[in-house]
Amino acid sequence: DNVTDVYRGCNVDYSGKIVTAKLFLSVITGDTSGVPTNGKVLKSGPNDRVFINFVDHGGVGIVAFPNGPLLHAKDLSTALKTMQKKNMFK
């Protein structure tokens, strides 16, 4: 098959069964307790601009992940407020 490898040149930190809403929220809020040992989290500060692009076929108020429960808008909003309280972006 002549299929383009969309991951060529990318360093993928998380893939497969580990990818869940809980992991995503831990990563964006810098919560190392919610990721595997030595897992990467966002370590941004008050002078950084953070852009999160998440593409999903979900529905209104939800984001679907390959594994685990859906991410609801309320939980994403809470995570973004946590990031703001922690001065993780401008």
JSON list of C-alpha atoms in Angstrom, two decimals:
[
{"chain": "A", "resi": 1, "resn": "ASP", "atom": "CA", "xyz": [0.00, 0.00, 0.00]},
{"chain": "A", "resi": 2, "resn": "ASN", "atom": "CA", "xyz": [1.11, 3.53, -0.73]},
{"chain": "A", "resi": 3, "resn": "VAL", "atom": "CA", "xyz": [0.19, 5.03, 2.65]},
{"chain": "A", "resi": 4, "resn": "THR", "atom": "CA", "xyz": [1.86, 8.13, 4.05]},
{"chain": "A", "resi": 5, "resn": "ASP", "atom": "CA", "xyz": [3.47, 7.67, 7.47]},
{"chain": "A", "resi": 6, "resn": "VAL", "atom": "CA", "xyz": [2.08, 10.71, 9.32]},
{"chain": "A", "resi": 7, "resn": "TYR", "atom": "CA", "xyz": [4.33, 9.95, 12.30]},
{"chain": "A", "resi": 8, "resn": "ARG", "atom": "CA", "xyz": [7.63, 10.04, 10.37]},
{"chain": "A", "resi": 9, "resn": "GLY", "atom": "CA", "xyz": [9.95, 12.49, 12.10]},
{"chain": "A", "resi": 10, "resn": "CYS", "atom": "CA", "xyz": [7.68, 12.86, 15.13]},
{"chain": "A", "resi": 11, "resn": "ASN", "atom": "CA", "xyz": [8.66, 11.97, 18.67]},
{"chain": "A", "resi": 12, "resn": "VAL", "atom": "CA", "xyz": [5.50, 10.41, 20.08]},
{"chain": "A", "resi": 13, "resn": "ASP", "atom": "CA", "xyz": [5.42, 10.52, 23.87]},
{"chain": "A", "resi": 14, "resn": "TYR", "atom": "CA", "xyz": [2.20, 8.57, 24.45]},
{"chain": "A", "resi": 15, "resn": "SER", "atom": "CA", "xyz": [0.40, 6.09, 22.23]},
{"chain": "A", "resi": 16, "resn": "GLY", "atom": "CA", "xyz": [-1.78, 3.02, 22.39]},
{"chain": "A", "resi": 17, "resn": "LYS", "atom": "CA", "xyz": [-3.75, 1.85, 25.40]},
{"chain": "A", "resi": 18, "resn": "ILE", "atom": "CA", "xyz": [-2.27, 4.45, 27.74]},
{"chain": "A", "resi": 19, "resn": "VAL", "atom": "CA", "xyz": [-3.90, 7.35, 25.86]},
{"chain": "A", "resi": 20, "resn": "THR", "atom": "CA", "xyz": [-6.87, 8.45, 27.96]},
{"chain": "A", "resi": 21, "resn": "ALA", "atom": "CA", "xyz": [-8.61, 11.66, 29.00]},
{"chain": "A", "resi": 22, "resn": "LYS", "atom": "CA", "xyz": [-7.02, 11.34, 32.44]},
{"chain": "A", "resi": 23, "resn": "LEU", "atom": "CA", "xyz": [-3.52, 11.14, 30.94]},
{"chain": "A", "resi": 24, "resn": "PHE", "atom": "CA", "xyz": [-4.23, 14.12, 28.68]},
{"chain": "A", "resi": 25, "resn": "LEU", "atom": "CA", "xyz": [-5.40, 16.24, 31.62]},
{"chain": "A", "resi": 26, "resn": "SER", "atom": "CA", "xyz": [-2.34, 15.24, 33.65]},
{"chain": "A", "resi": 27, "resn": "VAL", "atom": "CA", "xyz": [-0.02, 16.18, 30.80]},
{"chain": "A", "resi": 28, "resn": "ILE", "atom": "CA", "xyz": [-1.51, 19.62, 30.15]},
{"chain": "A", "resi": 29, "resn": "THR", "atom": "CA", "xyz": [-1.71, 20.53, 33.85]},
{"chain": "A", "resi": 30, "resn": "GLY", "atom": "CA", "xyz": [1.86, 19.40, 34.56]},
{"chain": "A", "resi": 31, "resn": "ASP", "atom": "CA", "xyz": [0.72, 16.67, 36.96]},
{"chain": "A", "resi": 32, "resn": "THR", "atom": "CA", "xyz": [3.55, 14.12, 37.04]},
{"chain": "A", "resi": 33, "resn": "SER", "atom": "CA", "xyz": [1.58, 11.86, 39.39]},
{"chain": "A", "resi": 34, "resn": "GLY", "atom": "CA", "xyz": [-0.87, 11.13, 36.55]},
{"chain": "A", "resi": 35, "resn": "VAL", "atom": "CA", "xyz": [1.67, 9.91, 34.01]},
{"chain": "A", "resi": 36, "resn": "PRO", "atom": "CA", "xyz": [3.94, 6.86, 33.85]},
{"chain": "A", "resi": 37, "resn": "THR", "atom": "CA", "xyz": [7.33, 7.03, 35.56]},
{"chain": "A", "resi": 38, "resn": "ASN", "atom": "CA", "xyz": [9.53, 9.51, 33.69]},
{"chain": "A", "resi": 39, "resn": "GLY", "atom": "CA", "xyz": [6.53, 10.50, 31.55]},
{"chain": "A", "resi": 40, "resn": "LYS", "atom": "CA", "xyz": [6.49, 13.96, 30.04]},
{"chain": "A", "resi": 41, "resn": "VAL", "atom": "CA", "xyz": [4.17, 16.74, 31.17]},
{"chain": "A", "resi": 42, "resn": "LEU", "atom": "CA", "xyz": [3.84, 20.37, 30.18]},
{"chain": "A", "resi": 43, "resn": "LYS", "atom": "CA", "xyz": [6.38, 22.50, 32.05]},
{"chain": "A", "resi": 44, "resn": "SER", "atom": "CA", "xyz": [5.42, 25.90, 30.71]},
{"chain": "A", "resi": 45, "resn": "GLY", "atom": "CA", "xyz": [5.54, 29.14, 32.64]},
{"chain": "A", "resi": 46, "resn": "PRO", "atom": "CA", "xyz": [3.97, 32.59, 32.79]},
{"chain": "A", "resi": 47, "resn": "ASN", "atom": "CA", "xyz": [5.83, 33.85, 29.72]},
{"chain": "A", "resi": 48, "resn": "ASP", "atom": "CA", "xyz": [4.84, 30.93, 27.48]},
{"chain": "A", "resi": 49, "resn": "ARG", "atom": "CA", "xyz": [2.08, 30.67, 24.94]},
{"chain": "A", "resi": 50, "resn": "VAL", "atom": "CA", "xyz": [0.47, 27.25, 24.94]},
{"chain": "A", "resi": 51, "resn": "PHE", "atom": "CA", "xyz": [-1.50, 26.06, 21.92]},
{"chain": "A", "resi": 52, "resn": "ILE", "atom": "CA", "xyz": [-3.57, 22.91, 22.30]},
{"chain": "A", "resi": 53, "resn": "ASN", "atom": "CA", "xyz": [-4.98, 21.50, 19.08]},
{"chain": "A", "resi": 54, "resn": "PHE", "atom": "CA", "xyz": [-7.20, 18.50, 19.60]},
{"chain": "A", "resi": 55, "resn": "VAL", "atom": "CA", "xyz": [-9.05, 17.09, 16.63]},
{"chain": "A", "resi": 56, "resn": "ASP", "atom": "CA", "xyz": [-11.91, 14.70, 17.34]},
{"chain": "A", "resi": 57, "resn": "HIS", "atom": "CA", "xyz": [-15.13, 13.44, 15.81]},
{"chain": "A", "resi": 58, "resn": "GLY", "atom": "CA", "xyz": [-16.84, 13.60, 19.24]},
{"chain": "A", "resi": 59, "resn": "GLY", "atom": "CA", "xyz": [-20.03, 15.44, 19.99]},
{"chain": "A", "resi": 60, "resn": "VAL", "atom": "CA", "xyz": [-21.14, 18.59, 21.70]},
{"chain": "A", "resi": 61, "resn": "GLY", "atom": "CA", "xyz": [-19.39, 19.04, 25.05]},
{"chain": "A", "resi": 62, "resn": "ILE", "atom": "CA", "xyz": [-17.20, 15.93, 24.79]},
{"chain": "A", "resi": 63, "resn": "VAL", "atom": "CA", "xyz": [-13.86, 14.79, 23.41]},
{"chain": "A", "resi": 64, "resn": "ALA", "atom": "CA", "xyz": [-13.37, 11.09, 22.71]},
{"chain": "A", "resi": 65, "resn": "PHE", "atom": "CA", "xyz": [-10.09, 9.29, 23.40]},
{"chain": "A", "resi": 66, "resn": "PRO", "atom": "CA", "xyz": [-9.02, 5.89, 22.07]},
{"chain": "A", "resi": 67, "resn": "ASN", "atom": "CA", "xyz": [-9.32, 4.41, 25.57]},
{"chain": "A", "resi": 68, "resn": "GLY", "atom": "CA", "xyz": [-11.27, 5.06, 28.74]},
{"chain": "A", "resi": 69, "resn": "PRO", "atom": "CA", "xyz": [-14.12, 7.46, 29.40]},
{"chain": "A", "resi": 70, "resn": "LEU", "atom": "CA", "xyz": [-14.89, 10.59, 27.41]},
{"chain": "A", "resi": 71, "resn": "LEU", "atom": "CA", "xyz": [-13.48, 13.97, 28.35]},
{"chain": "A", "resi": 72, "resn": "HIS", "atom": "CA", "xyz": [-16.32, 16.34, 29.17]},
{"chain": "A", "resi": 73, "resn": "ALA", "atom": "CA", "xyz": [-16.14, 20.09, 28.55]},
{"chain": "A", "resi": 74, "resn": "LYS", "atom": "CA", "xyz": [-16.47, 20.75, 32.29]},
{"chain": "A", "resi": 75, "resn": "ASP", "atom": "CA", "xyz": [-13.34, 18.69, 33.04]},
{"chain": "A", "resi": 76, "resn": "LEU", "atom": "CA", "xyz": [-11.36, 20.33, 30.25]},
{"chain": "A", "resi": 77, "resn": "SER", "atom": "CA", "xyz": [-12.43, 23.75, 31.53]},
{"chain": "A", "resi": 78, "resn": "THR", "atom": "CA", "xyz": [-11.29, 22.81, 35.03]},
{"chain": "A", "resi": 79, "resn": "ALA", "atom": "CA", "xyz": [-7.90, 21.72, 33.65]},
{"chain": "A", "resi": 80, "resn": "LEU", "atom": "CA", "xyz": [-7.48, 25.01, 31.77]},
{"chain": "A", "resi": 81, "resn": "LYS", "atom": "CA", "xyz": [-8.34, 26.93, 34.95]},
{"chain": "A", "resi": 82, "resn": "THR", "atom": "CA", "xyz": [-5.74, 24.84, 36.81]},
{"chain": "A", "resi": 83, "resn": "MET", "atom": "CA", "xyz": [-3.17, 25.77, 34.17]},
{"chain": "A", "resi": 84, "resn": "GLN", "atom": "CA", "xyz": [-4.10, 29.42, 34.64]},
{"chain": "A", "resi": 85, "resn": "LYS", "atom": "CA", "xyz": [-3.78, 29.22, 38.43]},
{"chain": "A", "resi": 86, "resn": "LYS", "atom": "CA", "xyz": [-0.36, 27.60, 38.00]},
{"chain": "A", "resi": 87, "resn": "ASN", "atom": "CA", "xyz": [0.71, 30.41, 35.62]},
{"chain": "A", "resi": 88, "resn": "MET", "atom": "CA", "xyz": [1.39, 27.93, 32.83]},
{"chain": "A", "resi": 89, "resn": "PHE", "atom": "CA", "xyz": [0.74, 30.44, 30.04]},
{"chain": "A", "resi": 90, "resn": "LYS", "atom": "CA", "xyz": [0.45, 34.13, 29.22]}
]
